[in-house]
Amino acid sequence: MQGTPARPPSFQRLRQILCGVVAGLYACFSAAGEITVAVASNFAAPMREIAAAFEQVSGEHRLRLAFGSSGKLYAQVYHGAPYDAFFSADQDKVNHLIQRDRAIRDTRFTYALGQLVLWSVDGALIDEDPTVLASDRFRKLAIANPKLAPYGVAAMETLTALDLEEATRGRRVLGENISQAFQFVASGNAQLGLIALSQVYRDGEITGGSSWLVPQALYQPIRQDAVILRHAATGSPERLAATNAFWAFLRTPEARAIIESYGYRSSTANTDSPATSTQGVPDAE
């Protein structure tokens, strides 16, 4: 005996099912957030890789990256640029943004410890020590502008410690940021550069040319701090969710491995009581 055939669902039931599917799709779409992150130039390459890894893992959130000198980005944030987070090349600018209520104190942490290197595209110019800086074997030495970039401050501290500040005065060329300083050397416009190790380091080795890794004792530690900005907290729930998800991802082993592969030392310690340096923060007012 045959059973009674199943009745097709009513139109009302079909409509309920379809509405549920559409609502689910809309919920997935609306949960996606896009945030804009201001990043110091020296951290451009690792941040691009970190952003790609984060977007792949999150599946929904997206990052927009803005690069520049820490000084210029600081001024933009102070004057209301719509950034959700700030990755500085130092601690001072983050501290000042917190003090001026432009950033959220509890979100600050040290994401990387930068290292300085003397580098040349000429594979024979640097003999794994700084003696070339006291010679006539180069015309120009590129450094980042110490008024804008922490790596420029570190370069000047190094030259002073080596008693070469005066000897190199007429041969120094200043980049607006560490990326421009690197370009001066990479293009041949400067034979030497005191630049970020991350710019010429991949997977455990210098990628080319000749170099001397500047000992940490010659300059103050370059503690690079990041912070979530007030703009994120006043935005949409989706944008805040994306910001929080990204902040969590930065502490994962995957993110730390990317950072270290570019020649940074990593630090996951919170810096609620950071040591202050002698570097002044450009007046943004």
Short mmCIF file of C-alpha atoms in Angstrom, two decimals:
data_model
loop_
_atom_site.label_atom_id
_atom_site.label_comp_id
_atom_site.label_asym_id
_atom_site.label_seq_id
_atom_site.Cartn_x
_atom_site.Cartn_y
_atom_site.Cartn_z
CA MET A 1 0.00 0.00 0.00
CA GLN A 2 1.42 3.28 -1.05
CA GLY A 3 1.78 6.08 1.45
CA THR A 4 0.24 9.46 1.00
CA PRO A 5 2.54 11.65 -1.12
CA ALA A 6 4.20 14.51 0.74
CA ARG A 7 2.52 17.80 0.09
CA PRO A 8 4.65 20.53 -1.41
CA PRO A 9 5.33 23.41 0.94
CA SER A 10 2.90 26.25 0.69
CA PHE A 11 3.86 29.53 -0.93
CA GLN A 12 3.86 31.10 2.53
CA ARG A 13 6.36 28.52 3.76
CA LEU A 14 8.58 29.04 0.69
CA ARG A 15 8.54 32.75 1.27
CA GLN A 16 9.56 32.24 4.90
CA ILE A 17 12.45 30.02 3.81
CA LEU A 18 13.64 32.50 1.21
CA CYS A 19 13.38 35.38 3.63
CA GLY A 20 15.45 33.43 6.12
CA VAL A 21 18.15 32.79 3.53
CA VAL A 22 18.22 36.44 2.47
CA ALA A 23 18.32 37.59 6.07
CA GLY A 24 21.23 35.25 6.74
CA LEU A 25 23.15 36.54 3.73
CA TYR A 26 22.49 40.12 4.75
CA ALA A 27 23.66 39.41 8.29
CA CYS A 28 26.92 38.00 6.93
CA PHE A 29 27.37 41.01 4.70
CA SER A 30 26.53 43.56 7.38
CA ALA A 31 28.93 41.92 9.84
CA ALA A 32 31.84 42.67 7.53
CA GLY A 33 33.79 45.75 8.49
CA GLU A 34 36.40 47.84 6.72
CA ILE A 35 38.93 49.86 8.70
CA THR A 36 41.65 52.30 7.76
CA VAL A 37 45.02 51.87 9.45
CA ALA A 38 47.79 54.49 9.50
CA VAL A 39 51.19 52.77 9.39
CA ALA A 40 54.75 54.10 9.73
CA SER A 41 56.65 53.72 6.46
CA ASN A 42 59.27 51.37 7.85
CA PHE A 43 56.55 48.80 8.59
CA ALA A 44 54.95 48.91 5.13
CA ALA A 45 56.10 45.52 3.82
CA PRO A 46 55.23 43.43 6.89
CA MET A 47 51.92 45.25 7.31
CA ARG A 48 50.88 44.41 3.76
CA GLU A 49 51.60 40.74 4.46
CA ILE A 50 49.86 40.86 7.84
CA ALA A 51 46.81 42.52 6.26
CA ALA A 52 46.58 39.84 3.58
CA ALA A 53 46.84 37.08 6.19
CA PHE A 54 44.22 38.73 8.39
CA GLU A 55 41.75 39.16 5.54
CA GLN A 56 42.18 35.53 4.56
CA VAL A 57 41.58 34.32 8.10
CA SER A 58 38.70 36.67 8.89
CA GLY A 59 36.97 36.03 5.59
CA GLU A 60 34.92 39.21 5.89
CA HIS A 61 36.86 42.13 7.30
CA ARG A 62 38.99 44.40 5.11
CA LEU A 63 41.90 46.72 5.85
CA ARG A 64 42.81 49.93 4.06
CA LEU A 65 46.41 50.94 4.69
CA ALA A 66 47.86 54.46 4.70
CA PHE A 67 51.65 54.79 4.92
CA GLY A 68 53.80 57.78 5.84
CA SER A 69 56.27 59.16 8.34
CA SER A 70 55.16 58.80 11.94
CA GLY A 71 55.29 62.59 12.35
CA LYS A 72 52.96 63.28 9.44
CA LEU A 73 50.55 60.53 10.39
CA TYR A 74 50.48 61.83 13.97
CA ALA A 75 49.55 65.31 12.74
CA GLN A 76 46.83 63.88 10.49
CA VAL A 77 45.33 61.88 13.36
CA TYR A 78 45.44 64.91 15.65
CA HIS A 79 43.56 67.00 13.09
CA GLY A 80 40.84 64.40 12.64
CA ALA A 81 41.92 62.11 9.81
CA PRO A 82 39.49 59.14 9.74
CA TYR A 83 41.95 56.43 10.76
CA ASP A 84 40.85 53.61 13.03
CA ALA A 85 44.31 52.58 14.26
CA PHE A 86 47.83 54.01 14.25
CA PHE A 87 51.09 52.05 14.00
CA SER A 88 53.86 54.45 14.95
CA ALA A 89 57.59 53.90 14.58
CA ASP A 90 58.04 55.06 18.17
CA GLN A 91 56.19 55.35 21.47
CA ASP A 92 56.07 59.10 21.95
CA LYS A 93 53.47 59.91 19.30
CA VAL A 94 51.14 57.23 20.60
CA ASN A 95 51.60 58.59 24.13
CA HIS A 96 50.71 62.10 23.01
CA LEU A 97 47.59 60.93 21.16
CA ILE A 98 46.46 59.15 24.32
CA GLN A 99 47.15 62.22 26.44
CA ARG A 100 45.13 64.35 24.01
CA ASP A 101 42.24 61.84 24.00
CA ARG A 102 42.69 60.92 20.35
CA ALA A 103 43.44 57.27 21.18
CA ILE A 104 42.29 54.56 23.60
CA ARG A 105 44.90 53.94 26.30
CA ASP A 106 44.05 50.31 27.07
CA THR A 107 44.60 49.24 23.45
CA ARG A 108 48.22 50.37 23.19
CA PHE A 109 50.95 47.77 22.82
CA THR A 110 54.46 47.42 21.41
CA TYR A 111 54.09 45.53 18.15
CA ALA A 112 57.76 45.52 17.11
CA LEU A 113 61.26 46.47 18.17
CA GLY A 114 63.05 48.05 15.22
CA GLN A 115 66.70 47.57 14.28
CA LEU A 116 69.01 49.91 12.37
CA VAL A 117 71.43 48.82 9.65
CA LEU A 118 74.08 50.56 7.54
CA TRP A 119 73.45 49.35 4.01
CA SER A 120 74.70 49.76 0.45
CA VAL A 121 73.73 48.18 -2.85
CA ASP A 122 77.47 47.85 -3.50
CA GLY A 123 78.39 44.42 -2.21
CA ALA A 124 81.98 45.47 -1.48
CA LEU A 125 81.49 48.91 0.09
CA ILE A 126 80.78 47.95 3.71
CA ASP A 127 83.22 45.59 5.43
CA GLU A 128 80.82 44.48 8.20
CA ASP A 129 81.86 47.44 10.32
CA PRO A 130 81.31 51.24 10.22
CA THR A 131 84.79 52.26 9.01
CA VAL A 132 83.44 53.27 5.60
CA LEU A 133 81.64 56.17 7.27
CA ALA A 134 84.99 57.75 8.13
CA SER A 135 86.36 57.26 4.62
CA ASP A 136 86.10 59.05 1.28
CA ARG A 137 84.59 55.99 -0.41
CA PHE A 138 81.08 57.49 -0.56
CA ARG A 139 79.48 60.78 -1.54
CA LYS A 140 76.09 60.63 0.17
CA LEU A 141 74.69 58.99 3.30
CA ALA A 142 70.89 58.71 3.41
CA ILE A 143 68.97 58.84 6.68
CA ALA A 144 65.36 59.58 7.56
CA ASN A 145 64.59 63.10 8.74
CA PRO A 146 65.11 62.96 12.52
CA LYS A 147 62.43 65.64 12.99
CA LEU A 148 59.82 63.30 11.52
CA ALA A 149 61.04 59.72 11.79
CA PRO A 150 62.33 57.71 14.78
CA TYR A 151 64.78 55.86 12.54
CA GLY A 152 66.29 59.24 11.71
CA VAL A 153 66.73 59.89 15.41
CA ALA A 154 68.42 56.49 15.80
CA ALA A 155 70.70 57.26 12.83
CA MET A 156 71.82 60.53 14.40
CA GLU A 157 72.38 58.84 17.77
CA THR A 158 74.55 56.27 16.01
CA LEU A 159 76.64 58.87 14.20
CA THR A 160 77.11 60.80 17.45
CA ALA A 161 78.14 57.65 19.32
CA LEU A 162 80.69 56.90 16.58
CA ASP A 163 81.95 60.51 16.72
CA LEU A 164 80.99 60.92 13.05
CA GLU A 165 78.17 63.44 13.28
CA GLU A 166 80.34 66.35 12.16
CA ALA A 167 82.36 64.35 9.63
CA THR A 168 79.22 63.27 7.76
CA ARG A 169 77.32 66.55 8.01
CA GLY A 170 77.94 67.72 4.43
CA ARG A 171 77.22 64.31 2.95
CA ARG A 172 73.94 63.45 4.64
CA VAL A 173 70.74 63.49 2.61
CA LEU A 174 67.42 63.39 4.45
CA GLY A 175 64.44 61.32 3.41
CA GLU A 176 61.01 62.51 4.47
CA ASN A 177 60.57 59.04 5.94
CA ILE A 178 62.54 55.82 6.14
CA SER A 179 61.08 54.57 2.86
CA GLN A 180 62.44 57.58 1.00
CA ALA A 181 65.83 57.17 2.70
CA PHE A 182 65.91 53.58 1.49
CA GLN A 183 64.98 54.66 -2.04
CA PHE A 184 67.89 57.10 -2.11
CA VAL A 185 70.25 54.17 -1.54
CA ALA A 186 68.44 51.61 -3.69
CA SER A 187 68.41 54.02 -6.64
CA GLY A 188 72.11 54.88 -6.32
CA ASN A 189 71.53 58.52 -5.39
CA ALA A 190 73.23 57.74 -2.08
CA GLN A 191 75.96 55.15 -1.69
CA LEU A 192 75.15 54.45 1.96
CA GLY A 193 72.08 54.54 4.16
CA LEU A 194 71.29 54.11 7.82
CA ILE A 195 67.91 52.46 7.33
CA ALA A 196 65.53 49.97 8.91
CA LEU A 197 66.79 46.39 8.85
CA SER A 198 63.29 45.34 7.81
CA GLN A 199 63.76 47.02 4.44
CA VAL A 200 66.58 44.69 3.37
CA TYR A 201 65.94 41.57 5.46
CA ARG A 202 63.91 38.51 4.53
CA ASP A 203 63.75 35.12 6.21
CA GLY A 204 66.93 35.37 8.20
CA GLU A 205 69.31 37.20 5.88
CA ILE A 206 70.13 40.48 4.16
CA THR A 207 68.70 40.33 0.65
CA GLY A 208 71.68 41.90 -1.16
CA GLY A 209 74.46 44.47 -1.14
CA SER A 210 76.70 44.92 1.88
CA SER A 211 75.73 45.85 5.40
CA TRP A 212 76.61 46.38 9.03
CA LEU A 213 73.99 45.72 11.69
CA VAL A 214 74.24 48.66 14.09
CA PRO A 215 74.72 47.45 17.69
CA GLN A 216 71.77 48.27 19.92
CA ALA A 217 74.13 50.02 22.36
CA LEU A 218 74.62 52.89 19.87
CA TYR A 219 71.00 54.08 19.83
CA GLN A 220 67.92 54.10 22.01
CA PRO A 221 65.62 51.11 21.48
CA ILE A 222 63.11 51.72 18.72
CA ARG A 223 59.94 50.53 20.43
CA GLN A 224 57.15 50.75 17.89
CA ASP A 225 53.72 51.15 19.46
CA ALA A 226 50.24 50.76 18.02
CA VAL A 227 46.92 52.02 19.34
CA ILE A 228 43.24 52.04 18.43
CA LEU A 229 42.01 55.56 17.77
CA ARG A 230 38.84 57.25 19.03
CA HIS A 231 37.49 57.29 15.48
CA ALA A 232 37.05 53.51 15.60
CA ALA A 233 35.16 53.64 18.89
CA THR A 234 32.65 56.15 17.51
CA GLY A 235 32.08 54.24 14.27
CA SER A 236 29.68 51.51 13.24
CA PRO A 237 29.51 48.18 15.12
CA GLU A 238 30.91 46.46 12.02
CA ARG A 239 33.96 48.71 11.94
CA LEU A 240 34.59 48.27 15.64
CA ALA A 241 34.27 44.50 15.25
CA ALA A 242 36.83 44.55 12.45
CA THR A 243 39.20 46.64 14.57
CA ASN A 244 38.92 44.28 17.54
CA ALA A 245 39.40 41.23 15.32
CA PHE A 246 42.52 42.75 13.80
CA TRP A 247 43.92 43.62 17.22
CA ALA A 248 43.45 40.01 18.31
CA PHE A 249 45.11 38.72 15.14
CA LEU A 250 48.22 40.82 15.77
CA ARG A 251 48.96 38.69 18.85
CA THR A 252 48.75 35.36 17.04
CA PRO A 253 51.83 33.26 16.26
CA GLU A 254 51.18 33.82 12.54
CA ALA A 255 51.37 37.59 12.85
CA ARG A 256 54.43 37.44 15.13
CA ALA A 257 56.21 35.16 12.64
CA ILE A 258 55.60 37.64 9.83
CA ILE A 259 56.96 40.51 11.91
CA GLU A 260 60.11 38.62 12.87
CA SER A 261 60.71 37.46 9.30
CA TYR A 262 61.29 41.12 8.39
CA GLY A 263 64.08 41.64 10.88
CA TYR A 264 62.13 43.03 13.81
CA ARG A 265 62.29 41.71 17.30
CA SER A 266 58.78 41.03 18.48
CA SER A 267 57.21 42.09 21.73
CA THR A 268 53.72 41.23 22.92
CA ALA A 269 54.06 43.03 26.23
CA ASN A 270 51.57 45.80 26.92
CA THR A 271 53.26 49.15 27.44
CA ASP A 272 51.00 50.88 29.93
CA SER A 273 54.02 52.54 31.52
CA PRO A 274 56.44 53.07 28.65
CA ALA A 275 59.79 54.67 28.99
CA THR A 276 59.75 58.07 27.36
CA SER A 277 62.50 59.08 24.98
CA THR A 278 64.06 62.47 24.47
CA GLN A 279 62.52 62.81 21.03
CA GLY A 280 60.02 65.62 20.76
CA VAL A 281 56.69 65.13 19.07
CA PRO A 282 55.98 67.61 16.26
CA ASP A 283 53.48 70.22 17.32
CA ALA A 284 50.25 69.39 15.52
CA GLU A 285 48.36 72.43 16.72
#
